[in-house]
Amino acid sequence: MDRKRATELANSLVMADVTYEGRPIYIEKVNSGRETASIHFLNQPHYSQEVSLTQLVENQ
């Protein structure tokens, strides 16, 4: 996923269908300088991790 789209989704009020390693996630924030995002799995809202933007997939 590119940085612009990830930022749009992170700032959106609508929950997008985004996955990381095939599991649904929520993008908390985009770290543009490192091309990463802070995310959490939908079933683990208290466990945040930083992942590469290239590993995020938006499902249409």
Coordinates of C-alpha atoms in Angstrom, one line a residue:
M1 CA 0.0 0.0 0.0
D2 CA 1.3 3.5 -0.7
R3 CA 1.8 6.1 2.0
K4 CA -0.9 8.4 0.6
R5 CA -3.6 5.7 0.7
A6 CA -2.5 4.4 4.1
T7 CA -2.8 8.0 5.5
E8 CA -6.2 8.4 4.0
L9 CA -7.4 5.2 5.6
A10 CA -5.8 6.1 9.0
N11 CA -7.6 9.5 9.0
S12 CA -11.0 8.1 7.7
L13 CA -14.0 7.7 9.9
V14 CA -15.0 4.7 7.9
M15 CA -13.4 1.3 8.7
A16 CA -11.6 0.0 5.6
D17 CA -11.0 -3.7 4.8
V18 CA -7.2 -3.8 5.3
T19 CA -5.2 -6.9 6.1
Y20 CA -1.6 -7.7 7.2
E21 CA -0.5 -11.2 6.6
G22 CA -4.1 -12.1 5.8
R23 CA -5.5 -10.9 9.1
P24 CA -7.8 -7.8 9.4
I25 CA -6.1 -4.8 10.9
Y26 CA -6.8 -1.2 11.9
I27 CA -4.2 1.5 10.9
E28 CA -3.5 3.7 13.9
K29 CA -1.0 6.0 12.3
V30 CA 1.4 6.2 9.3
N31 CA 5.1 6.9 10.0
S32 CA 5.9 8.5 6.7
G33 CA 9.7 9.0 7.3
R34 CA 10.1 5.2 7.7
E35 CA 7.4 4.1 5.3
T36 CA 5.7 2.1 8.1
A37 CA 2.4 2.1 9.9
S38 CA 1.4 1.4 13.5
I39 CA -1.4 -1.1 13.4
H40 CA -3.4 -3.5 15.6
F41 CA -5.3 -6.6 14.7
L42 CA -9.0 -6.2 15.0
N43 CA -9.2 -9.0 17.5
Q44 CA -6.3 -7.6 19.5
P45 CA -6.9 -3.9 20.0
H46 CA -4.4 -3.5 22.8
Y47 CA -1.5 -5.0 20.9
S48 CA 0.1 -2.4 18.5
Q49 CA 3.0 -3.1 16.2
E50 CA 4.9 -1.3 13.5
V51 CA 4.9 -2.8 10.0
S52 CA 6.0 -1.9 6.5
L53 CA 3.4 -0.2 4.3
T54 CA 4.3 -2.6 1.6
Q55 CA 2.9 -5.4 3.7
L56 CA -0.6 -3.9 4.0
V57 CA -3.3 -4.9 1.6
E58 CA -6.6 -3.1 1.0
N59 CA -9.3 -5.5 0.0
Q60 CA -11.9 -4.2 -2.5

